[in-house]
Short mmCIF file of C-alpha atoms and ligand atoms in Angstrom, two decimals:
data_model
loop_
_atom_site.label_atom_id
_atom_site.label_comp_id
_atom_site.label_asym_id
_atom_site.label_seq_id
_atom_site.Cartn_x
_atom_site.Cartn_y
_atom_site.Cartn_z
CA MET A 1 -5.77 -43.14 -8.08
CA ILE A 2 -3.84 -41.34 -10.82
CA LYS A 3 -7.06 -39.37 -11.54
CA LYS A 4 -7.02 -38.10 -7.94
CA PHE A 5 -3.52 -37.37 -7.80
CA THR A 6 -3.94 -35.27 -10.97
CA LEU A 7 -7.03 -33.37 -9.61
CA ILE A 8 -5.14 -32.61 -6.43
CA VAL A 9 -1.96 -31.20 -8.32
CA LEU A 10 -4.43 -29.35 -10.63
CA LEU A 11 -6.43 -27.76 -7.48
CA LEU A 12 -3.15 -26.92 -5.71
CA TYR A 13 -1.62 -25.21 -9.13
CA GLY A 14 -4.78 -23.39 -9.57
CA PHE A 15 -4.69 -22.09 -6.02
CA SER A 16 -1.31 -20.72 -6.12
CA ALA A 17 -1.65 -19.45 -9.60
CA ASN A 18 -4.60 -17.30 -8.19
CA ALA A 19 -2.78 -16.28 -5.13
CA GLN A 20 -0.32 -14.92 -7.13
CA SER A 21 -2.22 -12.88 -9.44
CA ALA A 22 -4.90 -11.28 -7.27
CA TYR A 23 -3.51 -8.88 -4.88
CA THR A 24 -6.06 -8.19 -2.13
CA PRO A 25 -4.91 -5.12 -0.17
CA THR A 26 -5.50 -5.26 3.71
CA ALA A 27 -7.70 -2.80 5.60
CA ASP A 28 -5.03 -0.71 6.63
CA ASN A 29 -3.52 -0.43 3.02
CA LEU A 30 -7.10 0.65 2.21
CA ALA A 31 -7.28 3.23 5.03
CA ALA A 32 -3.84 4.63 3.91
CA ARG A 33 -5.26 5.01 0.47
CA GLU A 34 -8.30 7.09 1.77
CA ASN A 35 -5.60 9.21 3.91
CA PHE A 36 -3.37 9.24 0.58
CA GLN A 37 -6.23 10.83 -1.13
CA ASP A 38 -7.37 13.05 1.76
CA MET A 39 -3.81 14.58 1.66
CA LYS A 40 -3.82 16.23 -1.87
CA PHE A 41 -0.88 17.97 -1.91
CA GLY A 42 2.68 16.75 -1.75
CA LEU A 43 6.07 17.66 -2.33
CA PHE A 44 8.37 16.03 -5.14
CA ILE A 45 12.12 16.09 -4.56
CA HIS A 46 14.89 15.18 -7.14
CA TRP A 47 18.29 15.41 -5.26
CA GLY A 48 21.44 13.68 -5.68
CA ILE A 49 25.07 14.08 -6.73
CA TYR A 50 23.85 15.08 -10.46
CA SER A 51 22.68 18.55 -8.63
CA ILE A 52 26.29 19.49 -8.32
CA LEU A 53 26.30 19.89 -12.30
CA GLY A 54 23.08 22.26 -12.20
CA ASP A 55 21.89 20.25 -15.20
CA GLY A 56 19.17 18.22 -14.07
CA GLU A 57 19.13 14.56 -13.00
CA TRP A 58 19.68 13.29 -16.55
CA VAL A 59 22.87 14.73 -17.17
CA MET A 60 25.14 11.65 -16.83
CA HIS A 61 23.24 10.31 -19.73
CA ASN A 62 22.31 13.45 -21.77
CA GLU A 63 26.04 14.65 -21.45
CA LYS A 64 27.60 10.93 -22.17
CA ILE A 65 29.60 11.19 -19.06
CA PRO A 66 31.31 7.74 -18.42
CA TYR A 67 30.14 6.04 -15.11
CA ASP A 68 33.80 6.14 -13.85
CA SER A 69 34.13 9.91 -14.29
CA TYR A 70 30.62 10.38 -13.19
CA LYS A 71 31.20 8.96 -9.79
CA ARG A 72 33.89 11.18 -8.90
CA LEU A 73 30.98 13.64 -7.91
CA ALA A 74 30.54 11.83 -4.91
CA ASP A 75 33.70 13.26 -3.58
CA PHE A 76 32.49 16.66 -3.90
CA PHE A 77 29.00 16.42 -2.54
CA ASN A 78 28.60 17.87 0.81
CA PRO A 79 25.48 19.49 1.45
CA GLN A 80 26.48 21.42 4.36
CA ALA A 81 23.52 23.63 4.39
CA PHE A 82 20.85 20.63 4.47
CA ASP A 83 18.53 20.77 7.15
CA ALA A 84 15.97 18.13 7.25
CA LYS A 85 13.50 20.40 9.80
CA GLU A 86 13.91 23.20 6.86
CA TRP A 87 12.70 20.95 4.23
CA VAL A 88 10.02 19.82 6.24
CA ALA A 89 8.86 23.24 7.54
CA PHE A 90 8.97 24.27 3.69
CA ALA A 91 6.71 21.67 2.81
CA LYS A 92 4.10 22.42 5.51
CA ARG A 93 4.51 26.19 5.05
CA ALA A 94 3.16 25.32 1.12
CA GLY A 95 0.34 23.20 2.55
CA MET A 96 1.73 19.96 1.64
CA LYS A 97 0.97 16.77 3.39
CA TYR A 98 3.49 14.30 2.07
CA ILE A 99 7.05 14.34 0.68
CA THR A 100 8.12 12.07 -2.40
CA ILE A 101 12.01 12.16 -2.38
CA THR A 102 14.72 10.22 -4.69
CA ALA A 103 16.00 7.28 -2.58
CA ARG A 104 18.03 6.16 -5.95
CA HIS A 105 17.60 7.67 -9.22
CA HIS A 106 18.73 6.41 -13.03
CA ASP A 107 22.49 7.30 -11.79
CA GLY A 108 22.29 4.43 -9.29
CA PHE A 109 23.46 6.62 -6.57
CA SER A 110 21.73 5.84 -3.38
CA MET A 111 20.97 8.92 -1.20
CA PHE A 112 20.80 6.70 1.88
CA GLY A 113 22.89 4.53 3.86
CA THR A 114 22.89 1.42 2.36
CA LYS A 115 24.73 -2.06 3.22
CA PHE A 116 24.23 -3.40 -0.54
CA SER A 117 26.46 -0.74 -2.43
CA SER A 118 29.29 1.68 -1.17
CA TYR A 119 28.24 3.91 -4.02
CA ASN A 120 25.97 5.82 -1.47
CA ILE A 121 26.13 9.21 0.29
CA VAL A 122 27.23 7.87 3.90
CA ASP A 123 30.03 5.90 2.61
CA ALA A 124 31.05 7.28 -0.70
CA THR A 125 30.87 11.29 0.17
CA PRO A 126 32.83 13.49 2.56
CA TYR A 127 29.08 14.12 4.23
CA HIS A 128 28.79 10.53 5.70
CA ARG A 129 25.66 11.42 6.83
CA ASP A 130 22.20 9.80 5.95
CA PRO A 131 20.00 12.95 4.81
CA LEU A 132 16.96 10.31 4.19
CA MET A 133 17.21 9.18 7.71
CA GLU A 134 16.92 12.60 9.03
CA LEU A 135 14.25 13.53 6.81
CA ALA A 136 12.29 10.52 7.82
CA GLN A 137 12.47 11.19 11.60
CA GLU A 138 11.69 14.91 11.01
CA CYS A 139 8.76 14.02 9.03
CA GLN A 140 7.43 11.56 11.77
CA LYS A 141 8.11 14.35 14.35
CA GLN A 142 6.20 16.81 12.15
CA GLY A 143 3.45 14.63 11.04
CA ILE A 144 4.42 14.34 7.11
CA GLU A 145 4.14 11.66 5.22
CA LEU A 146 7.17 10.26 3.54
CA HIS A 147 7.45 8.27 0.08
CA PHE A 148 10.53 7.16 -1.58
CA TYR A 149 11.28 7.51 -5.33
CA TYR A 150 13.00 4.34 -6.46
CA SER A 151 14.33 3.71 -9.95
CA LEU A 152 14.37 0.40 -11.25
CA LEU A 153 16.68 1.60 -14.14
CA ASP A 154 20.50 1.93 -13.32
CA TRP A 155 22.94 3.53 -15.81
CA GLY A 156 26.10 2.19 -14.44
CA ARG A 157 25.90 -1.41 -12.43
CA PRO A 158 27.31 -3.85 -14.30
CA ASP A 159 24.67 -6.45 -13.16
CA TYR A 160 22.07 -4.11 -14.77
CA ALA A 161 24.20 -4.08 -17.90
CA PHE A 162 22.65 -0.78 -19.31
CA GLY A 163 22.23 -1.00 -23.38
CA SER A 164 22.61 -4.84 -23.29
CA PRO A 165 20.04 -6.33 -25.57
CA ILE A 166 17.21 -8.27 -23.90
CA VAL A 167 16.59 -12.31 -24.53
CA ASN A 168 14.10 -14.41 -22.53
CA GLY A 169 13.42 -11.39 -20.06
CA LYS A 170 17.13 -10.97 -19.32
CA PRO A 171 19.88 -8.68 -20.39
CA THR A 172 22.36 -10.64 -22.30
CA GLN A 173 25.07 -9.45 -20.26
CA GLY A 174 25.04 -8.50 -16.38
CA ASP A 175 23.38 -10.56 -13.80
CA TRP A 176 19.96 -9.81 -13.80
CA ASP A 177 19.02 -12.17 -10.75
CA ASN A 178 21.44 -10.39 -8.74
CA TYR A 179 20.03 -6.73 -9.82
CA ILE A 180 16.48 -7.82 -8.66
CA LYS A 181 18.09 -9.31 -5.47
CA PHE A 182 19.83 -6.04 -4.71
CA MET A 183 16.73 -3.86 -5.26
CA LYS A 184 14.99 -6.40 -3.12
CA ASP A 185 17.71 -5.57 -0.39
CA GLN A 186 17.73 -1.95 -0.65
CA LEU A 187 13.84 -1.78 -0.51
CA THR A 188 13.83 -3.77 2.58
CA GLU A 189 16.27 -1.36 4.05
CA LEU A 190 13.89 1.52 3.02
CA ILE A 191 10.90 0.17 4.49
CA THR A 192 12.13 -1.25 7.45
CA LYS A 193 14.71 1.12 8.75
CA TYR A 194 13.10 4.57 8.08
CA PRO A 195 10.17 5.96 9.98
CA ALA A 196 7.36 7.42 8.47
CA VAL A 197 7.58 5.87 5.01
CA LYS A 198 4.54 5.25 3.54
CA GLY A 199 5.08 4.84 -0.25
CA ILE A 200 7.19 3.82 -3.01
CA TRP A 201 7.34 5.52 -6.09
CA PHE A 202 8.85 3.23 -8.58
CA ASP A 203 10.32 4.62 -12.30
CA GLY A 204 12.27 3.37 -15.16
CA TYR A 205 10.32 0.23 -15.93
CA TRP A 206 9.81 1.79 -19.49
CA GLU A 207 13.48 1.64 -20.35
CA ARG A 208 13.12 -2.24 -20.77
CA THR A 209 9.55 -3.39 -21.05
CA ASP A 210 10.67 -6.93 -22.08
CA VAL A 211 12.70 -7.65 -19.27
CA ASN A 212 11.23 -9.68 -16.23
CA TRP A 213 11.24 -7.13 -13.51
CA HIS A 214 9.57 -9.71 -11.06
CA LEU A 215 7.15 -7.05 -10.00
CA ASP A 216 5.03 -9.63 -8.27
CA GLU A 217 8.08 -10.78 -6.06
CA ILE A 218 9.17 -6.92 -5.26
CA TYR A 219 5.69 -5.82 -4.55
CA GLY A 220 4.69 -8.83 -2.67
CA LEU A 221 7.81 -8.35 -0.44
CA ILE A 222 7.12 -4.64 0.17
CA HIS A 223 3.67 -5.65 1.10
CA LYS A 224 4.86 -8.44 3.15
CA LEU A 225 7.16 -6.13 5.28
CA ASN A 226 4.40 -3.31 5.48
CA PRO A 227 1.13 -4.06 3.93
CA SER A 228 0.06 -0.54 4.16
CA ILE A 229 2.74 0.86 2.17
CA LEU A 230 1.29 2.39 -1.15
CA ILE A 231 2.99 1.17 -4.32
CA GLY A 232 3.12 3.24 -7.16
CA ASN A 233 4.87 2.70 -10.52
CA ASN A 234 5.47 5.31 -13.46
CA HIS A 235 5.54 2.76 -16.03
CA HIS A 236 2.89 4.94 -18.15
CA GLU A 237 0.95 1.77 -18.51
CA ALA A 238 -2.39 0.48 -17.00
CA VAL A 239 -2.12 -0.15 -13.11
CA LYS A 240 -0.53 -3.84 -12.76
CA ASP A 241 -1.46 -6.19 -10.04
CA GLY A 242 0.13 -5.34 -6.50
CA GLU A 243 -0.20 -1.36 -7.07
CA ASP A 244 -1.97 0.88 -4.82
CA PHE A 245 -2.16 3.90 -6.64
CA GLN A 246 -1.54 5.53 -10.30
CA MET A 247 0.31 8.12 -11.23
CA PHE A 248 0.54 10.50 -14.26
CA GLU A 249 3.63 12.27 -15.08
CA LYS A 250 3.20 16.10 -16.31
CA ASP A 251 -0.29 15.28 -16.96
CA LEU A 252 -3.85 15.48 -15.37
CA PRO A 253 -5.49 12.12 -15.63
CA GLY A 254 -7.42 11.89 -18.49
CA ASN A 255 -5.35 14.24 -20.82
CA ASN A 256 -2.27 13.25 -22.79
CA SER A 257 -0.65 16.24 -23.38
CA THR A 258 2.91 15.23 -23.24
CA GLY A 259 2.11 11.86 -24.92
CA PHE A 260 3.64 9.77 -21.80
CA SER A 261 0.07 8.61 -21.00
CA ALA A 262 -1.52 6.91 -24.22
CA LYS A 263 -1.37 3.62 -22.69
CA SER A 264 -2.26 4.75 -19.10
CA LYS A 265 -6.11 4.13 -18.86
CA ILE A 266 -7.45 5.56 -15.56
CA GLY A 267 -8.01 2.67 -13.09
CA ALA A 268 -9.91 2.36 -10.23
CA LEU A 269 -6.97 3.19 -7.76
CA PRO A 270 -6.15 6.60 -6.05
CA LEU A 271 -4.73 9.11 -8.55
CA GLU A 272 -1.71 11.28 -8.49
CA THR A 273 -0.32 13.66 -10.95
CA CYS A 274 3.26 15.24 -10.80
CA GLU A 275 4.69 18.37 -12.41
CA THR A 276 7.94 20.45 -12.18
CA ILE A 277 7.89 23.92 -10.62
CA ASN A 278 9.98 25.22 -13.31
CA TYR A 279 11.10 22.70 -16.26
CA SER A 280 13.45 20.57 -14.83
CA TRP A 281 13.01 17.68 -11.88
CA GLY A 282 16.88 18.04 -10.79
CA PHE A 283 18.40 21.16 -9.91
CA ASN A 284 19.02 23.37 -13.07
CA ILE A 285 20.87 26.26 -12.65
CA ASN A 286 19.76 27.92 -16.04
CA ASP A 287 16.05 27.06 -15.90
CA ARG A 288 13.83 30.22 -14.86
CA ASN A 289 11.02 28.81 -16.52
CA TYR A 290 9.31 29.36 -13.01
CA LYS A 291 5.60 28.53 -12.77
CA SER A 292 3.67 31.09 -11.45
CA THR A 293 1.37 30.90 -8.26
CA LYS A 294 -1.80 31.19 -10.22
CA GLN A 295 -0.47 28.02 -12.40
CA ILE A 296 0.28 25.81 -9.46
CA ILE A 297 -2.91 26.55 -7.83
CA ASN A 298 -4.74 26.03 -11.00
CA TYR A 299 -2.93 22.82 -11.31
CA LEU A 300 -3.79 21.70 -7.85
CA VAL A 301 -7.40 22.40 -8.25
CA ASN A 302 -7.51 20.74 -11.67
CA ALA A 303 -6.17 17.86 -10.26
CA ALA A 304 -8.33 17.65 -7.06
CA GLY A 305 -11.33 18.17 -9.45
CA ARG A 306 -10.39 15.02 -11.44
CA ASN A 307 -9.89 13.22 -8.04
CA ALA A 308 -5.99 13.30 -8.01
CA ASN A 309 -3.41 14.29 -5.84
CA PHE A 310 -0.76 17.05 -7.06
CA LEU A 311 2.75 16.24 -6.56
CA LEU A 312 4.71 19.29 -7.07
CA ASN A 313 8.47 18.70 -7.47
CA ILE A 314 11.29 21.20 -6.63
CA GLY A 315 15.46 20.27 -7.43
CA PRO A 316 17.21 21.33 -4.35
CA MET A 317 20.70 22.99 -4.68
CA PRO A 318 23.64 20.70 -4.02
CA ASN A 319 24.55 22.42 -0.74
CA GLY A 320 20.94 21.27 0.32
CA LYS A 321 19.34 24.73 0.25
CA ILE A 322 16.06 25.19 -1.80
CA GLN A 323 16.24 28.08 -3.98
CA PRO A 324 14.52 31.53 -3.07
CA GLU A 325 12.12 31.48 -6.17
CA PHE A 326 10.71 28.24 -5.12
CA ALA A 327 10.34 29.25 -1.54
CA ASP A 328 8.64 32.49 -2.37
CA THR A 329 6.20 30.96 -5.00
CA LEU A 330 5.41 28.25 -2.24
CA ALA A 331 4.79 30.36 0.36
CA ILE A 332 2.11 32.39 -1.59
CA VAL A 333 0.50 28.75 -2.53
CA GLY A 334 0.48 28.09 1.45
CA ASN A 335 -1.35 31.35 1.89
CA TRP A 336 -3.99 30.53 -0.51
CA MET A 337 -4.25 26.77 1.06
CA GLN A 338 -4.60 28.22 4.41
CA LYS A 339 -7.49 30.20 3.20
CA ASN A 340 -8.95 27.79 0.74
CA GLY A 341 -7.62 24.33 1.58
CA GLU A 342 -10.99 23.44 3.17
CA THR A 343 -12.37 23.16 -0.37
CA ILE A 344 -9.40 20.75 -1.30
CA TYR A 345 -8.08 18.75 1.59
CA GLY A 346 -10.26 15.30 2.21
CA THR A 347 -12.53 16.07 -1.01
CA ARG A 348 -13.15 13.92 -3.89
CA GLY A 349 -13.42 14.82 -7.54
CA ASN A 350 -15.24 13.83 -10.54
CA PHE A 351 -18.57 13.90 -8.59
CA ILE A 352 -19.13 16.10 -11.50
CA ALA A 353 -16.97 16.15 -14.70
CA ALA A 354 -14.66 18.88 -15.21
CA GLN A 355 -16.34 21.92 -16.96
CA PRO A 356 -15.07 24.47 -19.65
CA TRP A 357 -15.02 26.81 -16.63
CA GLY A 358 -13.38 24.71 -13.88
CA VAL A 359 -13.95 21.85 -11.77
CA VAL A 360 -15.91 20.61 -8.50
CA THR A 361 -14.81 18.96 -5.56
CA TYR A 362 -16.91 17.76 -2.79
CA LYS A 363 -17.14 16.42 0.80
CA ASN A 364 -19.62 16.21 3.58
CA LYS A 365 -22.62 17.11 1.52
CA THR A 366 -20.75 19.92 0.08
CA LEU A 367 -20.06 21.00 -3.67
CA TYR A 368 -16.97 23.35 -4.15
CA ALA A 369 -17.53 24.81 -7.60
CA HIS A 370 -14.20 26.26 -8.50
CA VAL A 371 -14.34 28.81 -11.27
CA LEU A 372 -11.09 29.04 -12.91
CA ASN A 373 -12.25 30.79 -16.07
CA MET A 374 -15.19 32.90 -15.60
CA PRO A 375 -17.54 32.07 -18.44
CA LYS A 376 -18.82 35.14 -20.92
CA GLN A 377 -22.49 34.43 -20.32
CA PRO A 378 -23.84 35.37 -16.96
CA TYR A 379 -24.15 31.93 -15.34
CA LEU A 380 -22.52 28.66 -14.52
CA PHE A 381 -24.16 25.28 -15.41
CA LEU A 382 -23.31 22.33 -13.29
CA PRO A 383 -24.97 19.24 -15.07
CA GLU A 384 -26.43 16.33 -13.27
CA VAL A 385 -26.55 17.43 -9.74
CA LYS A 386 -27.90 14.61 -7.92
CA GLY A 387 -29.69 15.90 -4.47
CA LYS A 388 -31.28 18.78 -3.82
CA ILE A 389 -29.28 22.16 -3.52
CA THR A 390 -30.42 24.09 -0.47
CA LYS A 391 -27.95 26.74 -0.28
CA VAL A 392 -25.42 28.44 -2.63
CA THR A 393 -22.84 30.91 -1.16
CA LEU A 394 -19.48 32.37 -2.32
CA PHE A 395 -16.75 30.67 -0.15
CA ALA A 396 -14.63 33.63 0.14
CA ASP A 397 -17.13 35.88 2.23
CA GLY A 398 -20.27 33.73 2.77
CA SER A 399 -22.67 35.60 0.68
CA ASN A 400 -25.71 34.12 -1.24
CA VAL A 401 -25.20 33.46 -4.58
CA LYS A 402 -28.52 33.52 -6.92
CA PHE A 403 -29.21 29.92 -8.24
CA LYS A 404 -31.76 27.73 -9.88
CA GLN A 405 -32.11 23.97 -9.96
CA GLN A 406 -33.44 21.82 -12.72
CA PRO A 407 -33.71 18.46 -13.52
CA GLU A 408 -30.72 18.80 -15.99
CA GLY A 409 -28.57 20.65 -13.35
CA VAL A 410 -28.23 23.84 -11.72
CA PHE A 411 -27.75 27.39 -12.92
CA ILE A 412 -25.48 29.62 -10.79
CA TYR A 413 -25.79 33.44 -11.66
CA THR A 414 -22.54 35.25 -11.66
CA ASP A 415 -23.32 38.54 -12.81
CA SER A 416 -23.42 40.04 -9.02
CA LEU A 417 -20.14 38.00 -8.34
CA LYS A 418 -17.07 39.45 -7.69
CA PRO A 419 -14.53 37.25 -9.47
CA ASP A 420 -11.50 36.03 -8.01
CA ALA A 421 -8.35 36.21 -10.39
CA VAL A 422 -7.09 32.94 -9.28
CA ASP A 423 -10.02 30.64 -8.40
CA THR A 424 -13.58 31.98 -7.47
CA ILE A 425 -14.81 29.34 -5.08
CA ILE A 426 -18.68 28.73 -4.97
CA GLN A 427 -19.91 26.56 -2.19
CA LEU A 428 -23.44 24.55 -2.86
CA THR A 429 -24.96 22.94 0.23
CA ILE A 430 -26.68 19.38 -1.17
CA ASN A 431 -29.65 18.07 1.26
C1 JFZ B 1 11.20 10.18 -15.23
C2 JFZ B 1 12.42 10.21 -14.94
O1 JFZ B 1 13.16 9.77 -16.07
C3 JFZ B 1 13.02 11.54 -14.70
O2 JFZ B 1 14.12 11.80 -14.23
C4 JFZ B 1 11.99 12.04 -13.62
O3 JFZ B 1 12.30 11.29 -12.24
C5 JFZ B 1 10.58 11.75 -13.66
C6 JFZ B 1 9.77 12.04 -12.42
O4 JFZ B 1 10.29 10.53 -13.99
O5 JFZ B 1 10.67 10.81 -16.47
C7 JFZ B 1 10.26 10.02 -17.58
C8 JFZ B 1 10.01 8.78 -17.56
C9 JFZ B 1 9.62 8.32 -18.85
C10 JFZ B 1 9.22 9.08 -19.93
C11 JFZ B 1 9.84 10.27 -19.78
C12 JFZ B 1 10.28 10.72 -18.67
N1 JFZ B 1 8.83 8.46 -21.08
O6 JFZ B 1 8.84 7.06 -21.05
O7 JFZ B 1 8.58 9.08 -22.01
#
């Protein structure tokens, strides 16, 4: 009798432990992942009350502004020139298919109307409007996906108790359970109230790696509310159970140029890499480190070739306008995408590994060799091409390109090619 009872307990325990640890994405979620990978190019937006100071989103921390002083910024935040329609049009013009925007950054200010903190744009600013709702509605209207950036780290809330030592998975001061509940409540609002929301982009985990973040509960809640929401977390570690995509900050997957990605092995999930258009995430009035159109296109192409999306960030100004330098650059990128998007959207990468001369994307029995650095020798080599190549053309004008297929790979002769200054695209048809 006792034995039987123990067995049942063990079975029940084993079952529930299993159910908790293994996340199985739904068919809708898997379809959302495919769609996510097809989109390839997104707009990242860092916008908050910090934008007023024109010194990036870390200004409160970097300048050691006390929370109570920083909070006054809310009184001055009144982005009269904000127009959701313009932002969505801006993204579309650039050839972007989704927007990821800061709903709440490390300063803890909610850029959306929330019942769970009065420190939000509707209640604490003279603006009294919810720009994220306006953006979500406009995104839905114009067929753009919306993802929300959400910070786990909070510099100001007493229940988070920033700076407090962590013991047994909790900060010694503060009220950790309350903080976790607060985040769940806000995430519920973001997922249930805002149309077009398809993803949550977490950040700030790295600030407390020894705390219990209850990610299983948070992820579980999100997927319960909407199983097709894509969850990603900028924790800079290997993918955790319950996540739907993996992100790389300021880095192409496989590189570790910033030192952020040492622990983040490339997993099996869809990939996304984010980068700034100048040097800052949030509006920085003194940052004129603008990337060129060529740098941006090369980043996008390099990401696609490595099977990753490219999420390019801008920091709009406190009045709600996007500075003209960004608009000018992205209009040119958009023109390039109009012409060449076929070789990017809906493709997959890593079919052939990145080469010294560039990368290869593929879809529908077609390979696109993106030559970013024309080799010195008069040919390109594509190793280990599976299938028979029947035709090779220059994507720009459809003219035939000489080639030779051997068991070890394909040689493409570049001597008669007119190289493009940004990206010479060669199309190979596989039978
Ligand atoms: C994080 C944020 O802190 C930053 O403000 C911005 O939102 C960016 C997209 O994400 O940046 C980080 C996060 C972690 C490290 C560095 C930058 N880190 O662990 O070194």
